[in-house]
Coordinates of C-alpha atoms in Angstrom, one line a residue:
Chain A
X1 CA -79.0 70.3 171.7
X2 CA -80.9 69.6 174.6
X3 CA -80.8 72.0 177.7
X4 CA -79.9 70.8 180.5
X5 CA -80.1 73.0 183.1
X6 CA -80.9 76.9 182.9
X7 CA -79.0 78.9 185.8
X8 CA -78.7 82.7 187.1
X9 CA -75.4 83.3 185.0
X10 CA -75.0 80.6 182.3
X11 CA -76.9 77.8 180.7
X12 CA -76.3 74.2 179.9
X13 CA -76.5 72.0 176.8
X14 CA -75.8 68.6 176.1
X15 CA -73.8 67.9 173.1
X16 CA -74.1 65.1 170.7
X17 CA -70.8 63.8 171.4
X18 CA -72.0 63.6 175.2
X19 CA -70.0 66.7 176.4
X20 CA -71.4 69.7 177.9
X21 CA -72.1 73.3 176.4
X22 CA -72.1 75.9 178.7
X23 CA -73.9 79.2 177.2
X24 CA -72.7 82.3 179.2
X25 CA -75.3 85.1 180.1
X26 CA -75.0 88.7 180.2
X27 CA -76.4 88.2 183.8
X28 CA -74.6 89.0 187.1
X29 CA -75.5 88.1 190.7
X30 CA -76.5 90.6 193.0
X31 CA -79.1 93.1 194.3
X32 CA -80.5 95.9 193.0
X33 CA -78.0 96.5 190.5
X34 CA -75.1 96.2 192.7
X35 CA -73.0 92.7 192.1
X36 CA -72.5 91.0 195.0
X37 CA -70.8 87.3 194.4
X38 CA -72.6 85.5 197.5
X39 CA -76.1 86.9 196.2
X40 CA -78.6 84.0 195.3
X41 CA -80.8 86.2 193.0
X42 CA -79.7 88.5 189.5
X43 CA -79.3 91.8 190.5
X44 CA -78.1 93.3 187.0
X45 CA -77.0 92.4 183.2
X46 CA -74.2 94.1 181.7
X47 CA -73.9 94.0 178.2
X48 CA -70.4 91.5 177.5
X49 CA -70.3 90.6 181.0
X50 CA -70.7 87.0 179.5
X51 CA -68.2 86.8 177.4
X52 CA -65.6 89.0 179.7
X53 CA -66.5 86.0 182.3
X54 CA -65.9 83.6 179.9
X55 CA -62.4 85.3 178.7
X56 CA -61.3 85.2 181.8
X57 CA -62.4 81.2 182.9
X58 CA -60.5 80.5 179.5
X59 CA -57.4 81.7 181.1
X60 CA -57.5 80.1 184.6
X61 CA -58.4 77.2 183.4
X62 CA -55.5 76.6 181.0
X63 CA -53.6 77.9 183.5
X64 CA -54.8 75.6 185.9
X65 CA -54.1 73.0 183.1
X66 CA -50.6 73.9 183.2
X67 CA -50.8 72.9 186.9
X68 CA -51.9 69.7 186.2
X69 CA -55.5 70.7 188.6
X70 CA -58.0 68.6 186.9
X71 CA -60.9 70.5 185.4
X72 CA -64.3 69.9 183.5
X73 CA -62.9 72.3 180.3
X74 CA -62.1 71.3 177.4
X75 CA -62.7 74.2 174.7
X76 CA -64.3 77.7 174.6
X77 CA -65.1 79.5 172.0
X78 CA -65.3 83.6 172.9
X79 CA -67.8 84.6 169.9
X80 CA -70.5 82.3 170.5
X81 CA -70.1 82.8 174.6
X82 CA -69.8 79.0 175.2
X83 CA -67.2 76.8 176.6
X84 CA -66.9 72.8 176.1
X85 CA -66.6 70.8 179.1
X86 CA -66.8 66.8 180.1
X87 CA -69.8 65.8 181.5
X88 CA -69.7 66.0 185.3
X89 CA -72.5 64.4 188.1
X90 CA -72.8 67.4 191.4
X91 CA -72.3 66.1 194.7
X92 CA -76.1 66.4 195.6
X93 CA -77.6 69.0 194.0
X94 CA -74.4 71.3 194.2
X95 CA -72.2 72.7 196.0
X96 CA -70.2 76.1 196.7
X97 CA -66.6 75.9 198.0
X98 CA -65.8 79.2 199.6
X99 CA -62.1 79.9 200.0
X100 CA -61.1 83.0 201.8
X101 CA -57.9 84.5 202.5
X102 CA -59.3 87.6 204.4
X103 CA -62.5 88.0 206.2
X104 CA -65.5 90.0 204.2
X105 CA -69.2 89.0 203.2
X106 CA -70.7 85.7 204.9
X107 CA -68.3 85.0 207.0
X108 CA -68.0 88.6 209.0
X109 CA -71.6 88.1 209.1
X110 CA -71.2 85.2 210.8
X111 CA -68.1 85.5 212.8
X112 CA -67.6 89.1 213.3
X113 CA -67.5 88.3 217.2
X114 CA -64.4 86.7 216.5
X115 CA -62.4 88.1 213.5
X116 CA -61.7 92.0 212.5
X117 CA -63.2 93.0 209.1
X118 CA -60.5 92.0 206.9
X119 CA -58.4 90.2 209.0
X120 CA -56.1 87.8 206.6
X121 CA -57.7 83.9 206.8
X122 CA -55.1 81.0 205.8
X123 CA -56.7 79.8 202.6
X124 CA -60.0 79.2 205.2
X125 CA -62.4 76.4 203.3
X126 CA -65.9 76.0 204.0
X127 CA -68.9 74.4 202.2
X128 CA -72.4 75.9 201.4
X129 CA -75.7 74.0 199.9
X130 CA -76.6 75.3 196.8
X131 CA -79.7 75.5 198.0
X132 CA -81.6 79.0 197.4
X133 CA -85.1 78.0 199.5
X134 CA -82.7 77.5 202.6
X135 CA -80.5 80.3 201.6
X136 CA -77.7 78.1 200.8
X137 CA -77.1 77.1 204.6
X138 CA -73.4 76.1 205.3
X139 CA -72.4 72.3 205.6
X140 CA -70.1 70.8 207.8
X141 CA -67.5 67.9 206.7
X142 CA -69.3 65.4 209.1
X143 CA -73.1 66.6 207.8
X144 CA -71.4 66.1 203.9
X145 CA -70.7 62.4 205.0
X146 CA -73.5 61.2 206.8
X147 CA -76.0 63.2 204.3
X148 CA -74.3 60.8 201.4
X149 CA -73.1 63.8 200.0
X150 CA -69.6 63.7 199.9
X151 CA -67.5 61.0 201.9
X152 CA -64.6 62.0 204.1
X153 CA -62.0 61.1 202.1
X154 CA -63.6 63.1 199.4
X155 CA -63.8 66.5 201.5
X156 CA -59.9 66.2 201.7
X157 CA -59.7 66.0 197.9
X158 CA -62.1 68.9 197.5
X159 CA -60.5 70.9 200.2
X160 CA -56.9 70.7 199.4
X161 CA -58.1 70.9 195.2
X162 CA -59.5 74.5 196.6
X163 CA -56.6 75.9 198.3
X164 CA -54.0 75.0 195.2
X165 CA -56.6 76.5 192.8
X166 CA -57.3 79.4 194.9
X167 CA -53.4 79.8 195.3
X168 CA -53.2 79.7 191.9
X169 CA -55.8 82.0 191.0
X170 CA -54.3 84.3 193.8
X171 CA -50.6 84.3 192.1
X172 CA -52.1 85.1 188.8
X173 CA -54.1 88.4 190.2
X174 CA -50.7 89.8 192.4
X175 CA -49.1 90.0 189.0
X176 CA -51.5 92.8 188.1
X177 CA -51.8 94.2 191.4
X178 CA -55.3 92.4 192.3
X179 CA -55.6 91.4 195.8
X180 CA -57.6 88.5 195.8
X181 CA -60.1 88.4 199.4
X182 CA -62.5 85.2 198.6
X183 CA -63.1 82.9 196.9
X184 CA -65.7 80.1 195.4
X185 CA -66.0 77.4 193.2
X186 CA -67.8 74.7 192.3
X187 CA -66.7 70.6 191.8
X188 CA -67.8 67.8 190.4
X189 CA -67.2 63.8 189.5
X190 CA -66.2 63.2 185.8
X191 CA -65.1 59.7 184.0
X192 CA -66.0 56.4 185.1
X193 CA -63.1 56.9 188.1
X194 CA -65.4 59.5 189.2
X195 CA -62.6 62.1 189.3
X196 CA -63.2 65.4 191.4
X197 CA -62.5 68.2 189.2
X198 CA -62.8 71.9 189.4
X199 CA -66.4 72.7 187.1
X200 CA -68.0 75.8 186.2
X201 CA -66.5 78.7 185.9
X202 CA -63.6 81.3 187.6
X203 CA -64.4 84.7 186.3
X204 CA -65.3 88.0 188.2
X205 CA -68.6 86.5 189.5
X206 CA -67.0 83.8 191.6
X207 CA -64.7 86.2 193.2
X208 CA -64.1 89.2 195.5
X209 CA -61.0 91.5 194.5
X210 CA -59.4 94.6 195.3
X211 CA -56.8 96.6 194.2
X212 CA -55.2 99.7 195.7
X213 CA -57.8 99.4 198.6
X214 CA -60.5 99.6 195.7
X215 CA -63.3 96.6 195.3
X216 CA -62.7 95.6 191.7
X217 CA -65.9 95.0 189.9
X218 CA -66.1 91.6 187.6
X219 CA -65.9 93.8 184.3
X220 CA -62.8 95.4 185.5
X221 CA -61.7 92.6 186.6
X222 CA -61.6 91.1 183.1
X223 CA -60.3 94.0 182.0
X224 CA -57.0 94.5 184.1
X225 CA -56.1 90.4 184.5
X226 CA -56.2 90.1 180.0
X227 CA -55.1 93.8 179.1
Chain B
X1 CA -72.3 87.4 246.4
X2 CA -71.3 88.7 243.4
X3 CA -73.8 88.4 240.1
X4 CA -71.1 87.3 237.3
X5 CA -73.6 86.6 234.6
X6 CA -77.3 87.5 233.7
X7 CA -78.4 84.8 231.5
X8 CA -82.1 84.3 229.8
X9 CA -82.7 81.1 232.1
X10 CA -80.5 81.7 235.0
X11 CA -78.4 84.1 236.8
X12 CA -74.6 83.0 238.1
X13 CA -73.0 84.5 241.1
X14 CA -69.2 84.0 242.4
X15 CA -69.5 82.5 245.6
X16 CA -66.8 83.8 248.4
X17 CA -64.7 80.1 248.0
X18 CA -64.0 81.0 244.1
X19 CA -67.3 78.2 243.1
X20 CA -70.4 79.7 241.2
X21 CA -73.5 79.3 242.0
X22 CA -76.3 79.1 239.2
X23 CA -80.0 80.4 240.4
X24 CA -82.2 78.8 238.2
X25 CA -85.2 81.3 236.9
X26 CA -88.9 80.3 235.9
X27 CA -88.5 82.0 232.2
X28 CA -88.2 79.5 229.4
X29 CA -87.0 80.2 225.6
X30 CA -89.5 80.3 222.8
X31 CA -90.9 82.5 220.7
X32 CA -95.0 83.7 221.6
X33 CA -95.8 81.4 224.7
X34 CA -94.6 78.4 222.7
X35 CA -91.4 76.4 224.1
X36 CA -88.7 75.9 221.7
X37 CA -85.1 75.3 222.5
X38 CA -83.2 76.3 219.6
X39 CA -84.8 80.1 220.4
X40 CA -83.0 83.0 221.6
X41 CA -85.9 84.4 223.2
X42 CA -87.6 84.0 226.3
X43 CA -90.8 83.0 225.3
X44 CA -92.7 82.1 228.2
X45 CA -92.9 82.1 231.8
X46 CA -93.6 78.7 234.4
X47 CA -93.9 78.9 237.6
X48 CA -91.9 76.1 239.0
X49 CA -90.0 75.8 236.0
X50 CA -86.7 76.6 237.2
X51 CA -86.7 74.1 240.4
X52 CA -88.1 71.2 237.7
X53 CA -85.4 71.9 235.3
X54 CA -82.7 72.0 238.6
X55 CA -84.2 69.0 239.5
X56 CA -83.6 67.1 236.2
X57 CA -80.3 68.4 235.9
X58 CA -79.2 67.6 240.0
X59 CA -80.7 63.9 237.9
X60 CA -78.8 63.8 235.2
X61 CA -75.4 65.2 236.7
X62 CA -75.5 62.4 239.5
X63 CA -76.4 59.7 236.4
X64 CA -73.4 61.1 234.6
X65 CA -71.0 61.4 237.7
X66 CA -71.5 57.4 237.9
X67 CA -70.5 57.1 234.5
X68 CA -67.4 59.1 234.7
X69 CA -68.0 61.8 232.6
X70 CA -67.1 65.3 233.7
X71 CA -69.3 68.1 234.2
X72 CA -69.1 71.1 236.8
X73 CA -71.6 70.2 239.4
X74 CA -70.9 69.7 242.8
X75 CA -74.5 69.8 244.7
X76 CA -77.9 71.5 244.0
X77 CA -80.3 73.1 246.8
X78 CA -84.1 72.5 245.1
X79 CA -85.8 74.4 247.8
X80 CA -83.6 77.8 247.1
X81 CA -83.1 76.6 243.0
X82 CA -79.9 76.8 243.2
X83 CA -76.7 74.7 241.8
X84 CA -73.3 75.1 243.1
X85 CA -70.6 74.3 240.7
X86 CA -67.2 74.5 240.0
X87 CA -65.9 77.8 238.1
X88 CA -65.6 77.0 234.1
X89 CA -64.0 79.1 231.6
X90 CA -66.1 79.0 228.6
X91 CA -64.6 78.6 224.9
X92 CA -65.1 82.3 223.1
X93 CA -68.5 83.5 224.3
X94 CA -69.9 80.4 224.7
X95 CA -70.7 77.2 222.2
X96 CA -73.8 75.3 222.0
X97 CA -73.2 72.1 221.0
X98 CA -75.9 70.2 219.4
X99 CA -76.0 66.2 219.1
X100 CA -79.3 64.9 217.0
X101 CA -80.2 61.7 216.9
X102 CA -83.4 62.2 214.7
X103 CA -84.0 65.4 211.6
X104 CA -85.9 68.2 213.4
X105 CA -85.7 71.7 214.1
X106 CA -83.3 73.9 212.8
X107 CA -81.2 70.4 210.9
X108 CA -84.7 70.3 208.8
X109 CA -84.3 73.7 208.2
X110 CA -81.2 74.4 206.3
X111 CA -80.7 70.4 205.1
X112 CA -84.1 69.2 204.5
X113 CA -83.5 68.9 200.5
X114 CA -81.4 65.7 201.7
X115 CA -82.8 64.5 204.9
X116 CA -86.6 63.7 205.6
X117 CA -88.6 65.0 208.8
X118 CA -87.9 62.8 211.7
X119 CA -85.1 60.5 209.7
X120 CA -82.4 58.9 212.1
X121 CA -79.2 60.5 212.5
X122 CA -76.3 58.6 214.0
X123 CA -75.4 61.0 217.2
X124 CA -75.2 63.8 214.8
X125 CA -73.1 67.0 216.5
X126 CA -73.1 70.0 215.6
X127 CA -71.6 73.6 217.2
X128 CA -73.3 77.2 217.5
X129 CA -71.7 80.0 218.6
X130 CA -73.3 81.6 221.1
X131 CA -74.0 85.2 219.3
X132 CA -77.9 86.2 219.8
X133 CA -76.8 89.3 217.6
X134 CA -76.1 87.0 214.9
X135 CA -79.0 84.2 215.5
X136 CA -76.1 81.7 216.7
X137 CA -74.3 80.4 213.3
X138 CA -73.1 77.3 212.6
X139 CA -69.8 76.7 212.8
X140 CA -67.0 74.2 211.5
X141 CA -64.3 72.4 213.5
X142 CA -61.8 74.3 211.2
X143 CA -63.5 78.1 211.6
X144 CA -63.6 77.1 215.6
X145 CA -59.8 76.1 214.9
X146 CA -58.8 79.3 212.9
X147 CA -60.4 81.7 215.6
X148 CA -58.9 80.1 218.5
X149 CA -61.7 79.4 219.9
X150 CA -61.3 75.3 220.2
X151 CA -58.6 73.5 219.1
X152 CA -58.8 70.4 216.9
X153 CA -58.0 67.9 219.6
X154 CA -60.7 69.5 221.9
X155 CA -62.8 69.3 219.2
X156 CA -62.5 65.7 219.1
X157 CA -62.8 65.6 222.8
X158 CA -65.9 67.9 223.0
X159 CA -67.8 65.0 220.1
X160 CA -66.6 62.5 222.0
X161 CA -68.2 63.6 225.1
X162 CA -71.3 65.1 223.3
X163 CA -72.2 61.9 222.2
X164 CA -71.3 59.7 225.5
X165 CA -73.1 62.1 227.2
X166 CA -76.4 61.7 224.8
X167 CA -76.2 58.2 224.7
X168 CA -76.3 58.6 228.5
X169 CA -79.9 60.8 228.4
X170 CA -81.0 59.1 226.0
X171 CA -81.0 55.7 228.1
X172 CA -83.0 57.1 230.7
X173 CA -85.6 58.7 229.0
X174 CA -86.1 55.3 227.7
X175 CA -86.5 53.5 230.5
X176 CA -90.0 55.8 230.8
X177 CA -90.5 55.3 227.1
X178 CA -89.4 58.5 226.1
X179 CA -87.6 59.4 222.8
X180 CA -84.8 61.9 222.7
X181 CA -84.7 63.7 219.4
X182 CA -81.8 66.1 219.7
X183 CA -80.3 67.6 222.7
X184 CA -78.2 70.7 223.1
X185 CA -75.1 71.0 225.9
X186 CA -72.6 73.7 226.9
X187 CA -68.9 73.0 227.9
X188 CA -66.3 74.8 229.5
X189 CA -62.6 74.4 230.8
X190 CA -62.2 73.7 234.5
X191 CA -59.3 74.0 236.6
X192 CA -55.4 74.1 236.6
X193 CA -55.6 71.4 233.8
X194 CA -58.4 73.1 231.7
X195 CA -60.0 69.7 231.1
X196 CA -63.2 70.1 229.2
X197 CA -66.4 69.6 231.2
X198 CA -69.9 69.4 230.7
X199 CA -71.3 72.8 232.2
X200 CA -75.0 74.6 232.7
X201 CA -77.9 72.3 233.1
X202 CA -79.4 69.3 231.3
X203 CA -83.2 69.6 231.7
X204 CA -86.1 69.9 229.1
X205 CA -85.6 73.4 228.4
X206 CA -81.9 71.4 226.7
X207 CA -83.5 69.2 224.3
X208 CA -86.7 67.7 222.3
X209 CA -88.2 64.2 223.2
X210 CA -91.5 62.5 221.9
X211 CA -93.6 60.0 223.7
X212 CA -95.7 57.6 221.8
X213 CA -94.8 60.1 218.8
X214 CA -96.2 63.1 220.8
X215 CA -93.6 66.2 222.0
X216 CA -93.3 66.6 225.3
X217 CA -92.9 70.2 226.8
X218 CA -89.7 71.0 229.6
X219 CA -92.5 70.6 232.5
X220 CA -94.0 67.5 231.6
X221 CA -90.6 65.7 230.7
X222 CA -89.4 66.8 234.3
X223 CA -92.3 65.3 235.6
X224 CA -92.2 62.1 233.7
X225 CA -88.6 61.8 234.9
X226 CA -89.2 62.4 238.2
X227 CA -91.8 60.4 239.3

């Protein structure tokens, strides 16, 4: 199989049968050996962290099949680490869609003029450049469009397809107890309708959680949501 | 007369009839002796500079006044560099609001992986907060929104008058053969009504323009105006 494209968490292979492989590394985001999800370099590898992050995309994304929220999976297969997925083209060369219910990480940094540490955000959607040169600089709806990355109409699609998943994922954590804070994803076109569908992954990485006051790592996260 | 705000270009004062008066100061931003208006710093001193950029703005508010647009100005004294204007009530702690009509500067910076140096953009805007603690960040019609800081009409109503506005400067500065490149503006609510006005100055120290594809500094551009 031919690689496609080698990445700080996971690695991609093109199939035979024109799908995608998706190999999941043991790699986790962060600096100096403490995770952080918004980091753009790998700050530590965990033994299993892979395949705990790939337990746990297998879930939300059948569950989010059960929602009838379009997604690039098809298959995953927990031994070997890898999932299946259709082919998808990125808008540019990627993007991350950050929704955040409460206001930590980037955003305090940001707006911490304007918003308590923690304050609760209504399903707040914004857009970042994967870009790590430019230190993935946020993108506004009207800089999407006229860039040619992602039309108007598009943005709505992608914006509302972000808060049901995120509501989703949300509902699944508060049955264990998980307080879900933010938030990010990734999308992509798939088919010859060009249909935008949730890609990548939803495990620990993507996320920040807490429960009981307490910042759940991704391992633990793993753990508690498929105990 | 009592001083309301120390700013890095200007000092305000509360005149005894409720109107402010701005004292414009010979220190421009810029980082090192060199002029840049996207800097928080102030960079360099001119002397002159503060009458040459009341000058250009007593210009441009008249030009604008013809046109119907809003702004706060009422007159301007050169000899004493002063501008008398009506009181504004700014939106949070102040917005910069950005409208590019060419890929420079800070745009190049955090989108330059889609947009080449000096490419065309179509009366691009874009809003800052004014936070020199946090280097100014972006920010998104729906963050603005969520922090009640602007609401989405106004929004519309600040673009709309961003870009009328530009399209105003930028017709003079062509009739001396002078490009505009990007220009930044402040607005504020004025009055019983709140209506949003154009409010602080429009001089060189506000934006970048070129002649025959050389950048002209704040001084020189008042000059070139002016003669």
């Amino acid at each position: 199989m031919e690689v496609v494209y080698t990445g700080k968490t996971k690695d991609v292979y093109r199939q035979e049968d024109g799908n995608f492989l998706l190999k999941f590394k043991d790699d986790a985001t962060g600096t100096n050996g403490v995770f952080d999800p918004g980091s753009n370099t790998v700050g530590l590898t965990i033994e299993g962290a892979g395949r705990a992050g790939l337990r746990l995309t297998k879930f939300f994304f059948e569950v989010l099949q059960e929602h009838n929220i379009p997604t690039h999976y098809i298959d995953a297969d927990i031994e070997k680490a890898t999932m299946t997925v259709k082919p998808a083209v990125l808008f540019g060369d990627g993007l991350e869609v950050i929704c955040r219910l409460r206001a930590v990480g980037s955003f305090l940094r940001r707006y911490g003029a304007y918003a308590q540490e923690g304050q609760p955000l209504d399903y707040f959607v914004e857009v970042t450049l994967k870009d790590d040169a430019r230190e993935d600089p946020p993108i506004t709806e009207d800089a999407l469009d006229m860039l040619g990355i992602l039309s108007k109409a598009e943005y709505q699609i992608l914006k509302d397809l972000t808060r049901r998943i995120t509501q989703v994922v949300e509902a699944e954590l508060a049955k264990k107890g998980i307080e879900l804070y933010d938030i990010k994803f990734e999308f992509g076109r798939v088919g010859p309708e060009q249909q935008i569908v949730l890609i990548d992954e939803i495990s620990g990485g993507n996320m920040r959680a807490f429960k009981d006051g307490r910042h759940i790592q991704p391992l633990e996260l793993e753990e508690l949501m498929l105990a």
